[in-house]
mmCIF file of C-alpha atoms in Angstrom:
data_model
loop_
_atom_site.group_PDB
_atom_site.id
_atom_site.type_symbol
_atom_site.label_atom_id
_atom_site.label_comp_id
_atom_site.label_asym_id
_atom_site.label_seq_id
_atom_site.Cartn_x
_atom_site.Cartn_y
_atom_site.Cartn_z
ATOM 1 C CA UNK A 10 -7.218 27.716 -57.394
ATOM 2 C CA UNK A 11 -5.658 29.694 -54.524
ATOM 3 C CA UNK A 12 -9.024 29.920 -52.788
ATOM 4 C CA UNK A 13 -9.480 26.156 -53.000
ATOM 5 C CA UNK A 14 -6.049 25.629 -51.452
ATOM 6 C CA UNK A 15 -6.876 27.945 -48.555
ATOM 7 C CA UNK A 16 -10.138 26.136 -47.913
ATOM 8 C CA UNK A 17 -8.387 22.789 -48.148
ATOM 9 C CA UNK A 18 -5.780 23.843 -45.606
ATOM 10 C CA UNK A 19 -8.441 25.062 -43.212
ATOM 11 C CA UNK A 20 -10.340 21.792 -43.491
ATOM 12 C CA UNK A 21 -7.144 19.827 -42.959
ATOM 13 C CA UNK A 22 -6.380 21.891 -39.830
ATOM 14 C CA UNK A 23 -9.846 21.235 -38.417
ATOM 15 C CA UNK A 24 -9.410 17.482 -38.857
ATOM 16 C CA UNK A 25 -5.723 17.179 -38.018
ATOM 17 C CA UNK A 26 -5.435 19.398 -34.952
ATOM 18 C CA UNK A 27 -7.395 17.112 -32.586
ATOM 19 C CA UNK A 28 -5.450 14.134 -33.913
ATOM 20 C CA UNK A 29 -1.916 15.516 -33.757
ATOM 21 C CA UNK A 30 -2.228 17.992 -30.891
ATOM 22 C CA UNK A 31 0.406 17.335 -28.198
ATOM 23 C CA UNK A 32 -0.874 15.437 -25.185
ATOM 24 C CA UNK A 33 -0.898 16.990 -21.752
ATOM 25 C CA UNK A 34 2.488 16.466 -20.150
ATOM 26 C CA UNK A 35 3.016 15.061 -16.653
ATOM 27 C CA UNK A 36 5.664 17.422 -15.354
ATOM 28 C CA UNK A 37 4.286 18.106 -11.877
ATOM 29 C CA UNK A 38 2.905 16.001 -9.039
ATOM 30 C CA UNK A 39 -0.499 15.831 -7.439
ATOM 31 C CA UNK A 40 -1.517 14.953 -3.857
ATOM 32 C CA UNK A 41 -4.010 12.325 -2.720
ATOM 33 C CA UNK A 42 -6.019 14.268 -0.155
ATOM 34 C CA UNK A 43 -7.614 11.059 1.147
ATOM 35 C CA UNK A 44 -4.361 10.393 3.004
ATOM 36 C CA UNK A 45 -5.244 13.045 5.587
ATOM 37 C CA UNK A 46 -8.949 13.501 4.934
ATOM 38 C CA UNK A 47 -11.337 10.912 6.447
ATOM 39 C CA UNK A 48 -10.084 7.704 4.791
ATOM 40 C CA UNK A 49 -6.439 7.881 5.859
ATOM 41 C CA UNK A 50 -7.130 8.527 9.566
ATOM 42 C CA UNK A 51 -9.804 5.806 9.583
ATOM 43 C CA UNK A 52 -7.505 3.187 8.050
ATOM 44 C CA UNK A 53 -4.675 4.186 10.391
ATOM 45 C CA UNK A 54 -6.912 3.814 13.450
ATOM 46 C CA UNK A 55 -7.987 0.361 12.283
ATOM 47 C CA UNK A 56 -4.371 -0.772 12.154
ATOM 48 C CA UNK A 57 -3.431 -0.420 8.486
ATOM 49 C CA UNK A 58 0.056 0.573 7.400
ATOM 50 C CA UNK A 59 1.176 3.171 4.873
ATOM 51 C CA UNK A 60 4.314 2.394 2.909
ATOM 52 C CA UNK A 61 5.702 3.764 -0.337
ATOM 53 C CA UNK A 62 5.743 2.879 -4.015
ATOM 54 C CA UNK A 63 7.601 5.949 -5.259
ATOM 55 C CA UNK A 64 6.283 8.359 -7.883
ATOM 56 C CA UNK A 65 3.909 7.455 -10.680
ATOM 57 C CA UNK A 66 5.835 6.501 -13.808
ATOM 58 C CA UNK A 67 9.274 6.897 -12.172
ATOM 59 C CA UNK A 68 11.722 3.971 -11.927
ATOM 60 C CA UNK A 69 13.601 4.137 -8.617
ATOM 61 C CA UNK A 70 16.603 2.373 -10.170
ATOM 62 C CA UNK A 71 17.068 5.275 -12.587
ATOM 63 C CA UNK A 72 15.866 8.075 -10.306
ATOM 64 C CA UNK A 73 16.560 7.195 -6.655
ATOM 65 C CA UNK A 74 15.337 10.616 -5.473
ATOM 66 C CA UNK A 75 11.832 9.117 -5.703
ATOM 67 C CA UNK A 76 12.595 6.928 -2.665
ATOM 68 C CA UNK A 77 13.134 9.677 -0.095
ATOM 69 C CA UNK A 78 10.710 11.899 -2.008
ATOM 70 C CA UNK A 79 7.886 9.407 -1.518
ATOM 71 C CA UNK A 80 8.771 9.063 2.163
ATOM 72 C CA UNK A 81 8.615 12.829 2.661
ATOM 73 C CA UNK A 82 5.375 13.089 0.687
ATOM 74 C CA UNK A 83 3.756 10.421 2.852
ATOM 75 C CA UNK A 84 4.946 11.650 6.245
ATOM 76 C CA UNK A 85 3.831 15.205 5.455
ATOM 77 C CA UNK A 86 0.239 13.957 5.667
ATOM 78 C CA UNK A 87 0.141 10.884 7.921
ATOM 79 C CA UNK A 88 2.036 8.519 10.168
ATOM 80 C CA UNK A 89 3.010 5.227 8.598
ATOM 81 C CA UNK A 90 1.322 3.152 11.307
ATOM 82 C CA UNK A 91 -0.293 3.302 14.717
ATOM 83 C CA UNK A 92 3.062 1.945 15.910
ATOM 84 C CA UNK A 93 5.362 4.537 14.358
ATOM 85 C CA UNK A 94 5.688 7.648 12.224
ATOM 86 C CA UNK A 95 8.184 6.736 9.516
ATOM 87 C CA UNK A 96 7.426 4.209 6.761
ATOM 88 C CA UNK A 97 9.272 0.880 6.723
ATOM 89 C CA UNK A 98 7.779 -0.794 3.626
ATOM 90 C CA UNK A 99 8.543 -0.058 -0.024
ATOM 91 C CA UNK A 100 7.113 -1.683 -3.145
ATOM 92 C CA UNK A 101 9.911 -2.202 -5.662
ATOM 93 C CA UNK A 102 10.039 -3.323 -9.311
ATOM 94 C CA UNK A 103 10.181 -7.050 -9.984
ATOM 95 C CA UNK A 104 13.500 -8.747 -10.688
ATOM 96 C CA UNK A 105 16.938 -7.957 -9.339
ATOM 97 C CA UNK A 106 17.794 -4.966 -7.159
ATOM 98 C CA UNK A 107 21.185 -3.309 -7.465
ATOM 99 C CA UNK A 108 23.173 -2.464 -4.349
ATOM 100 C CA UNK A 109 22.912 1.293 -4.949
ATOM 101 C CA UNK A 110 19.108 1.203 -4.872
ATOM 102 C CA UNK A 111 19.193 -1.011 -1.778
ATOM 103 C CA UNK A 112 21.492 1.495 -0.058
ATOM 104 C CA UNK A 113 19.142 4.374 -0.941
ATOM 105 C CA UNK A 114 16.180 2.456 0.498
ATOM 106 C CA UNK A 115 17.990 1.602 3.723
ATOM 107 C CA UNK A 116 19.374 5.101 4.253
ATOM 108 C CA UNK A 117 15.855 6.508 3.716
ATOM 109 C CA UNK A 118 14.592 4.394 6.610
ATOM 110 C CA UNK A 119 12.990 1.501 4.735
ATOM 111 C CA UNK A 120 13.515 -2.049 5.984
ATOM 112 C CA UNK A 121 10.985 -4.130 4.026
ATOM 113 C CA UNK A 122 10.727 -4.591 0.247
ATOM 114 C CA UNK A 123 8.542 -6.698 -2.017
ATOM 115 C CA UNK A 124 7.010 -8.439 -3.541
ATOM 116 C CA UNK A 125 8.511 -9.993 -6.710
ATOM 117 C CA UNK A 126 12.228 -9.612 -6.042
ATOM 118 C CA UNK A 127 14.487 -12.438 -7.195
ATOM 119 C CA UNK A 128 17.080 -11.960 -4.457
ATOM 120 C CA UNK A 129 17.223 -10.424 -0.995
ATOM 121 C CA UNK A 130 19.399 -7.338 -0.380
ATOM 122 C CA UNK A 131 21.495 -7.946 2.725
ATOM 123 C CA UNK A 132 20.282 -4.850 4.605
ATOM 124 C CA UNK A 133 16.579 -5.303 3.765
ATOM 125 C CA UNK A 134 13.871 -7.878 4.478
ATOM 126 C CA UNK A 135 12.159 -9.298 1.379
ATOM 127 C CA UNK A 136 8.502 -10.348 1.412
ATOM 128 C CA UNK A 137 7.208 -12.472 -1.457
ATOM 129 C CA UNK A 138 3.791 -12.307 -3.074
ATOM 130 C CA UNK A 139 1.571 -15.313 -2.362
ATOM 131 C CA UNK A 140 -1.280 -14.567 -4.752
ATOM 132 C CA UNK A 141 -3.609 -11.797 -5.980
ATOM 133 C CA UNK A 142 -6.991 -10.613 -4.721
ATOM 134 C CA UNK A 143 -8.155 -9.811 -8.260
ATOM 135 C CA UNK A 144 -11.347 -11.587 -9.292
ATOM 136 C CA UNK A 145 -10.497 -14.838 -11.058
ATOM 137 C CA UNK A 146 -6.789 -14.549 -10.192
ATOM 138 C CA UNK A 147 -6.765 -15.605 -6.530
ATOM 139 C CA UNK A 148 -5.037 -18.939 -5.983
ATOM 140 C CA UNK A 149 -7.417 -20.473 -3.467
ATOM 141 C CA UNK A 150 -5.159 -23.422 -2.646
ATOM 142 C CA UNK A 151 -2.422 -21.021 -1.514
ATOM 143 C CA UNK A 152 -4.901 -19.448 0.904
ATOM 144 C CA UNK A 153 -6.277 -22.763 2.135
ATOM 145 C CA UNK A 154 -2.966 -24.607 2.565
ATOM 146 C CA UNK A 155 -0.752 -21.947 4.167
ATOM 147 C CA UNK A 156 1.861 -23.371 6.521
ATOM 148 C CA UNK A 157 2.012 -22.758 10.262
ATOM 149 C CA UNK A 158 3.458 -19.276 10.985
ATOM 150 C CA UNK A 159 3.605 -18.380 7.267
ATOM 151 C CA UNK A 160 2.995 -14.800 6.131
ATOM 152 C CA UNK A 161 0.444 -14.826 3.299
ATOM 153 C CA UNK A 162 0.977 -11.609 1.332
ATOM 154 C CA UNK A 163 -1.787 -10.853 -1.171
ATOM 155 C CA UNK A 164 -1.485 -8.369 -4.047
ATOM 156 C CA UNK A 165 -4.252 -5.831 -4.648
ATOM 157 C CA UNK A 166 -4.655 -2.988 -7.115
ATOM 158 C CA UNK A 167 -7.977 -1.200 -7.654
ATOM 159 C CA UNK A 168 -7.247 0.221 -11.084
ATOM 160 C CA UNK A 169 -4.860 -0.580 -13.888
ATOM 161 C CA UNK A 170 -4.664 2.384 -16.282
ATOM 162 C CA UNK A 171 -8.365 2.976 -17.121
ATOM 163 C CA UNK A 172 -9.593 -0.480 -16.097
ATOM 164 C CA UNK A 173 -11.424 -0.938 -12.781
ATOM 165 C CA UNK A 174 -10.301 -4.158 -11.060
ATOM 166 C CA UNK A 175 -12.814 -6.259 -9.132
ATOM 167 C CA UNK A 176 -11.892 -8.113 -5.958
ATOM 168 C CA UNK A 177 -12.435 -11.855 -5.529
ATOM 169 C CA UNK A 178 -15.261 -12.080 -2.987
ATOM 170 C CA UNK A 179 -14.815 -15.837 -2.545
ATOM 171 C CA UNK A 180 -11.190 -15.325 -1.547
ATOM 172 C CA UNK A 181 -12.180 -12.566 0.875
ATOM 173 C CA UNK A 182 -14.849 -14.765 2.479
ATOM 174 C CA UNK A 183 -12.328 -17.577 2.888
ATOM 175 C CA UNK A 184 -9.748 -15.295 4.504
ATOM 176 C CA UNK A 185 -12.251 -13.745 6.890
ATOM 177 C CA UNK A 186 -13.339 -17.203 8.092
ATOM 178 C CA UNK A 187 -9.825 -18.431 8.926
ATOM 179 C CA UNK A 188 -8.087 -18.655 12.294
ATOM 180 C CA UNK A 189 -5.360 -16.188 11.274
ATOM 181 C CA UNK A 190 -3.687 -12.968 12.323
ATOM 182 C CA UNK A 191 -4.685 -9.996 10.146
ATOM 183 C CA UNK A 192 -1.610 -7.814 9.999
ATOM 184 C CA UNK A 193 0.599 -5.611 7.802
ATOM 185 C CA UNK A 194 4.124 -5.910 6.414
ATOM 186 C CA UNK A 195 5.646 -3.527 8.932
ATOM 187 C CA UNK A 196 3.672 -4.798 11.907
ATOM 188 C CA UNK A 197 4.534 -8.437 11.136
ATOM 189 C CA UNK A 198 8.232 -7.663 10.676
ATOM 190 C CA UNK A 199 8.508 -5.556 13.828
ATOM 191 C CA UNK A 200 6.483 -8.045 15.907
ATOM 192 C CA UNK A 201 8.856 -10.866 14.982
ATOM 193 C CA UNK A 202 11.825 -8.625 15.720
ATOM 194 C CA UNK A 203 10.340 -7.663 19.099
ATOM 195 C CA UNK A 204 9.521 -11.278 19.952
ATOM 196 C CA UNK A 205 13.198 -12.201 19.712
ATOM 197 C CA UNK A 206 14.167 -9.249 21.917
ATOM 198 C CA UNK A 207 11.997 -10.293 24.865
ATOM 199 C CA UNK A 208 14.256 -11.424 27.673
ATOM 200 C CA UNK A 209 14.099 -12.680 31.235
ATOM 201 C CA UNK A 210 16.291 -11.905 34.237
ATOM 202 C CA UNK A 211 16.379 -12.908 37.904
ATOM 203 C CA UNK A 212 15.359 -10.145 40.280
ATOM 204 C CA UNK A 213 16.282 -12.273 43.296
ATOM 205 C CA UNK A 214 16.358 -15.913 44.313
ATOM 206 C CA UNK A 215 12.593 -16.134 44.162
ATOM 207 C CA UNK A 216 11.565 -13.937 41.224
ATOM 208 C CA UNK A 217 12.206 -13.783 37.494
ATOM 209 C CA UNK A 218 11.014 -10.886 35.312
ATOM 210 C CA UNK A 219 10.298 -10.899 31.577
ATOM 211 C CA UNK A 220 10.274 -7.680 29.560
ATOM 212 C CA UNK A 221 10.722 -6.010 26.168
ATOM 213 C CA UNK A 222 13.121 -3.069 25.668
ATOM 214 C CA UNK A 223 12.277 -0.072 23.498
ATOM 215 C CA UNK A 224 12.981 -0.128 19.745
ATOM 216 C CA UNK A 225 14.256 2.816 17.704
ATOM 217 C CA UNK A 226 11.976 2.057 14.739
ATOM 218 C CA UNK A 227 8.391 1.322 15.789
ATOM 219 C CA UNK A 228 6.878 0.621 19.192
ATOM 220 C CA UNK A 229 5.378 -2.762 18.286
ATOM 221 C CA UNK A 230 4.598 -5.508 20.833
ATOM 222 C CA UNK A 231 6.323 -8.870 20.679
ATOM 223 C CA UNK A 232 4.991 -12.270 21.718
ATOM 224 C CA UNK A 233 6.553 -15.109 23.675
ATOM 225 C CA UNK A 234 5.311 -18.485 24.849
ATOM 226 C CA UNK A 235 6.295 -18.954 28.508
ATOM 227 C CA UNK A 236 6.067 -22.549 29.733
ATOM 228 C CA UNK A 237 6.647 -24.072 33.168
ATOM 229 C CA UNK A 238 6.597 -27.462 34.803
ATOM 230 C CA UNK A 239 5.446 -26.116 38.161
ATOM 231 C CA UNK A 240 3.042 -23.188 38.081
ATOM 232 C CA UNK A 241 4.435 -20.097 39.838
ATOM 233 C CA UNK A 242 2.757 -18.968 43.023
ATOM 234 C CA UNK A 243 2.592 -15.315 41.997
ATOM 235 C CA UNK A 244 2.330 -13.674 38.568
ATOM 236 C CA UNK A 245 2.590 -9.888 38.435
ATOM 237 C CA UNK A 246 1.980 -7.873 35.268
ATOM 238 C CA UNK A 247 2.748 -4.238 34.605
ATOM 239 C CA UNK A 248 1.734 -2.226 31.547
ATOM 240 C CA UNK A 249 -0.478 -3.001 28.565
ATOM 241 C CA UNK A 250 0.178 -6.712 29.011
ATOM 242 C CA UNK A 251 -2.420 -6.664 31.832
ATOM 243 C CA UNK A 252 -5.111 -6.943 29.134
ATOM 244 C CA UNK A 253 -6.421 -10.513 28.884
ATOM 245 C CA UNK A 254 -6.560 -11.763 25.307
ATOM 246 C CA UNK A 255 -9.285 -14.012 23.942
ATOM 247 C CA UNK A 256 -8.305 -17.003 21.813
ATOM 248 C CA UNK A 257 -10.058 -15.540 18.756
ATOM 249 C CA UNK A 258 -8.446 -12.079 18.872
ATOM 250 C CA UNK A 259 -7.011 -11.501 15.368
ATOM 251 C CA UNK A 260 -5.550 -7.987 15.550
ATOM 252 C CA UNK A 261 -2.310 -7.248 17.372
ATOM 253 C CA UNK A 262 -2.753 -6.065 20.945
ATOM 254 C CA UNK A 263 -0.595 -6.332 24.051
ATOM 255 C CA UNK A 264 -1.931 -8.802 26.594
ATOM 256 C CA UNK A 265 -1.748 -12.347 27.883
ATOM 257 C CA UNK A 266 -3.596 -15.624 27.546
ATOM 258 C CA UNK A 267 -3.148 -18.749 29.637
ATOM 259 C CA UNK A 268 -2.491 -21.993 27.793
ATOM 260 C CA UNK A 269 -1.693 -25.483 29.032
ATOM 261 C CA UNK A 270 1.419 -25.368 31.265
ATOM 262 C CA UNK A 271 2.097 -21.722 30.582
ATOM 263 C CA UNK A 272 0.917 -18.531 28.969
ATOM 264 C CA UNK A 273 1.235 -16.498 25.795
ATOM 265 C CA UNK A 274 2.394 -12.966 26.576
ATOM 266 C CA UNK A 275 2.345 -10.128 24.055
ATOM 267 C CA UNK A 276 4.349 -7.297 25.598
ATOM 268 C CA UNK A 277 4.685 -3.696 24.513
ATOM 269 C CA UNK A 278 8.077 -2.055 25.021
ATOM 270 C CA UNK A 279 8.350 -1.213 28.715
ATOM 271 C CA UNK A 280 5.900 -3.920 29.866
ATOM 272 C CA UNK A 281 7.039 -6.706 32.136
ATOM 273 C CA UNK A 282 5.769 -9.834 33.843
ATOM 274 C CA UNK A 283 7.302 -11.306 36.980
ATOM 275 C CA UNK A 284 6.952 -14.839 38.307
ATOM 276 C CA UNK A 285 7.664 -15.790 41.909
ATOM 277 C CA UNK A 286 7.791 -18.904 44.058
ATOM 278 C CA UNK A 287 8.171 -19.262 47.826
ATOM 279 C CA UNK A 288 11.540 -20.965 48.010
ATOM 280 C CA UNK A 289 13.229 -20.468 44.625
ATOM 281 C CA UNK A 290 12.779 -18.720 41.310
ATOM 282 C CA UNK A 291 10.557 -20.792 38.997
ATOM 283 C CA UNK A 292 12.080 -22.600 36.005
ATOM 284 C CA UNK A 293 10.735 -21.495 32.611
ATOM 285 C CA UNK A 294 11.278 -21.953 28.901
ATOM 286 C CA UNK A 295 10.815 -18.961 26.587
ATOM 287 C CA UNK A 296 9.878 -19.395 22.912
ATOM 288 C CA UNK A 297 9.611 -16.279 20.693
ATOM 289 C CA UNK A 298 6.436 -16.388 18.601
ATOM 290 C CA UNK A 299 6.223 -15.408 14.943
ATOM 291 C CA UNK A 300 2.428 -15.294 14.868
ATOM 292 C CA UNK A 301 0.389 -13.248 17.334
ATOM 293 C CA UNK A 302 -1.826 -14.989 19.907
ATOM 294 C CA UNK A 303 -0.967 -18.527 18.823
ATOM 295 C CA UNK A 304 -2.973 -18.158 15.596
ATOM 296 C CA UNK A 305 -2.141 -20.463 12.682
ATOM 297 C CA UNK A 306 -0.543 -17.985 10.272
ATOM 298 C CA UNK A 307 -0.630 -14.333 9.204
ATOM 299 C CA UNK A 308 -2.417 -12.568 6.337
ATOM 300 C CA UNK A 309 -1.803 -9.134 4.837
ATOM 301 C CA UNK A 310 -3.417 -7.479 1.818
ATOM 302 C CA UNK A 311 -0.950 -5.207 0.025
ATOM 303 C CA UNK A 312 -2.348 -2.345 -2.037
ATOM 304 C CA UNK A 313 0.136 -1.531 -4.800
ATOM 305 C CA UNK A 314 0.530 1.760 -6.707
ATOM 306 C CA UNK A 315 -2.012 3.504 -4.473
ATOM 307 C CA UNK A 316 -2.652 6.907 -6.050
ATOM 308 C CA UNK A 317 -6.203 7.266 -4.699
ATOM 309 C CA UNK A 318 -6.728 5.750 -1.250
ATOM 310 C CA UNK A 319 -10.510 6.048 -1.423
ATOM 311 C CA UNK A 320 -10.670 4.066 -4.657
ATOM 312 C CA UNK A 321 -8.272 1.375 -3.404
ATOM 313 C CA UNK A 322 -9.999 0.901 -0.025
ATOM 314 C CA UNK A 323 -13.673 1.530 -0.797
ATOM 315 C CA UNK A 324 -14.651 -2.160 -0.989
ATOM 316 C CA UNK A 325 -13.182 -3.037 2.415
ATOM 317 C CA UNK A 326 -14.706 -0.619 4.923
ATOM 318 C CA UNK A 327 -16.342 -3.337 7.037
ATOM 319 C CA UNK A 328 -13.714 -6.042 6.580
ATOM 320 C CA UNK A 329 -11.473 -7.363 9.398
ATOM 321 C CA UNK A 330 -8.647 -7.646 6.855
ATOM 322 C CA UNK A 331 -5.691 -5.333 7.349
ATOM 323 C CA UNK A 332 -3.734 -3.613 4.609
ATOM 324 C CA UNK A 333 -0.330 -2.291 3.756
ATOM 325 C CA UNK A 334 -0.997 0.594 1.357
ATOM 326 C CA UNK A 335 2.036 1.264 -0.856
ATOM 327 C CA UNK A 336 1.455 4.932 -1.643
ATOM 328 C CA UNK A 337 2.524 6.284 -5.022
ATOM 329 C CA UNK A 338 2.472 10.022 -5.593
ATOM 330 C CA UNK A 339 0.230 10.632 -8.613
ATOM 331 C CA UNK A 340 1.356 12.602 -11.627
ATOM 332 C CA UNK A 341 -0.508 15.855 -12.274
ATOM 333 C CA UNK A 342 -1.579 16.563 -15.821
ATOM 334 C CA UNK A 343 -0.228 19.957 -16.862
ATOM 335 C CA UNK A 344 -2.095 21.606 -19.713
ATOM 336 C CA UNK A 345 0.100 22.356 -22.750
ATOM 337 C CA UNK A 346 -0.165 26.109 -23.521
ATOM 338 C CA UNK A 347 -0.493 25.335 -27.249
ATOM 339 C CA UNK A 348 -3.809 23.547 -26.813
ATOM 340 C CA UNK A 349 -5.916 26.656 -26.003
ATOM 341 C CA UNK A 350 -4.294 28.531 -28.919
ATOM 342 C CA UNK A 351 -5.085 25.688 -31.294
ATOM 343 C CA UNK A 352 -8.622 25.441 -29.944
ATOM 344 C CA UNK A 353 -9.254 29.156 -30.556
ATOM 345 C CA UNK A 354 -7.821 28.899 -34.069
ATOM 346 C CA UNK A 355 -10.071 25.968 -34.897
ATOM 347 C CA UNK A 356 -13.041 27.756 -33.338
ATOM 348 C CA UNK A 357 -12.474 30.760 -35.620
ATOM 349 C CA UNK A 358 -11.617 28.742 -38.710
ATOM 350 C CA UNK A 359 -14.642 26.476 -38.600
ATOM 351 C CA UNK A 360 -17.476 29.044 -39.081
ATOM 352 C CA UNK A 361 -15.364 31.048 -41.568
ATOM 353 C CA UNK A 362 -14.805 27.952 -43.673
ATOM 354 C CA UNK A 363 -18.441 26.913 -43.508
ATOM 355 C CA UNK A 364 -19.578 30.409 -44.496
ATOM 356 C CA UNK A 365 -17.163 30.411 -47.423
ATOM 357 C CA UNK A 366 -18.364 27.013 -48.637
ATOM 358 C CA UNK A 367 -22.008 28.071 -48.441
ATOM 359 C CA UNK A 368 -21.334 31.233 -50.486
ATOM 360 C CA UNK A 369 -19.315 29.241 -53.001
ATOM 361 C CA UNK A 370 -22.169 26.778 -53.457
ATOM 362 C CA UNK A 371 -24.586 29.665 -53.923
ATOM 363 C CA UNK A 372 -22.377 31.189 -56.643
ATOM 364 C CA UNK A 373 -22.049 27.859 -58.391
ATOM 365 C CA UNK A 374 -25.814 27.416 -58.328
ATOM 366 C CA UNK A 375 -26.316 30.923 -59.742
ATOM 367 C CA UNK A 376 -23.724 30.296 -62.488
ATOM 368 C CA UNK A 377 -25.368 27.018 -63.460
ATOM 369 C CA UNK A 378 -28.762 28.702 -63.580
ATOM 370 C CA UNK A 379 -27.373 31.472 -65.809
ATOM 371 C CA UNK A 380 -25.843 28.945 -68.219
ATOM 372 C CA UNK A 381 -29.129 27.066 -68.475
ATOM 373 C CA UNK A 382 -30.964 30.317 -69.296
ATOM 374 C CA UNK A 383 -28.480 31.191 -72.048
ATOM 375 C CA UNK A 384 -28.854 27.726 -73.559
ATOM 376 C CA UNK A 385 -32.616 28.058 -73.719
#
C-alpha cells in the first residue's frame, strides 16, 4: 500500500507541476534596442516623433514615477524629434485625469496628452482620437469629411497581447491620396504655437520685417499668411525661409510660397522676411496658420503602447504618413528560481516511476503465471 501511495504521489507531481508552477514574474524592465538601432534613427530622420506611454502594466495614476522614468528611458537612446531632444507627448489612460498626475506630467516636460481623456488639464494640451487604423475599424467618413484645419489623430497598435493587428489598407490609401499635412502631435502643437509668435516690426519708414523668436521647447517653424493690397517693391529673406515651397509639399519645412495678393511664409526661429517700398512701409495683414503650407487639414498616426518599434512600424517603411510613437518600456520576464528545481525533480522522477511500474507489471505477470501453474 505504501508503495502505491509513493507512485501515486510521483505521478501526481508529474502532472500537477506544469499546471501549478508559478509563472515567470515581471519584476525588471527590458529595452527596445530598435530605438537606437536602425529603425529609430530612420524614423527620426523622416520626421516622426517619439513620445511616452509609461511602463508596461504600470498605471501612472498609481505610480507617477513611470512618467519621468519613461522620459529618461527614451532620451537615453534617442531624441524625441528632429525639432527637439525632450519628449512632449504622453499617452494617458482613458477617462478623467487627476490634478496630481497632470502636475507630474507637466513638471516632467510633457505638454500634450491623449487620446481618450474626458476633460483637459489646464496646463496640458489634449488631443482626441479620431478613429483607428485597425483593419475593419477605421471610420472612413471621419477621414473623408475632416474639417478645414482639423487635426485627424488616428490610433494604431501592432499587437494586442498575443494577437497581431492588421492595418486598414483602404484607409491608408485614402489618407495618402489627400491634400493634407502629414505631421505628429508635437510638431503640430509647436507649429501652431510658433505661428502665433510670428511678429512684424518697422525697421524704418520704408521697411517692415517679420520674424520668429526662439522657443525654449522645440525649434519648430511657424507659418503665417502675409497679404497686401499693393505688392512691395523689395522682398528680402534670410535663413531657411529662402527655400521655395511647392503647393503639394506635405511635410513641414521652412520656406515660402506666393499666393494671390500675398505669400505663405513658414519661418524657423531666427528667420526673417523684410518688405520695402520706395516712399513708405507697405501695409500688410498677418494671419497665423494652423495647417502648414495652406493644406486642408493635418493627419497624424499615433502608435500606442510601443514596446517593439520594428513591429509597430514595419508596415509603413515606404509611406508618406508620419507617426507619433508613444514608447512604453517593456517588462522583462524574470525566471522564477523554483522552475529549474521543479524541472530537475520531474526529470528524475519520471524515469524512476516508469521503471518501477514496468517492474511491478513484470512481477504481477509472474505471480499470475505461478497461480495458473498451481491450479493446473
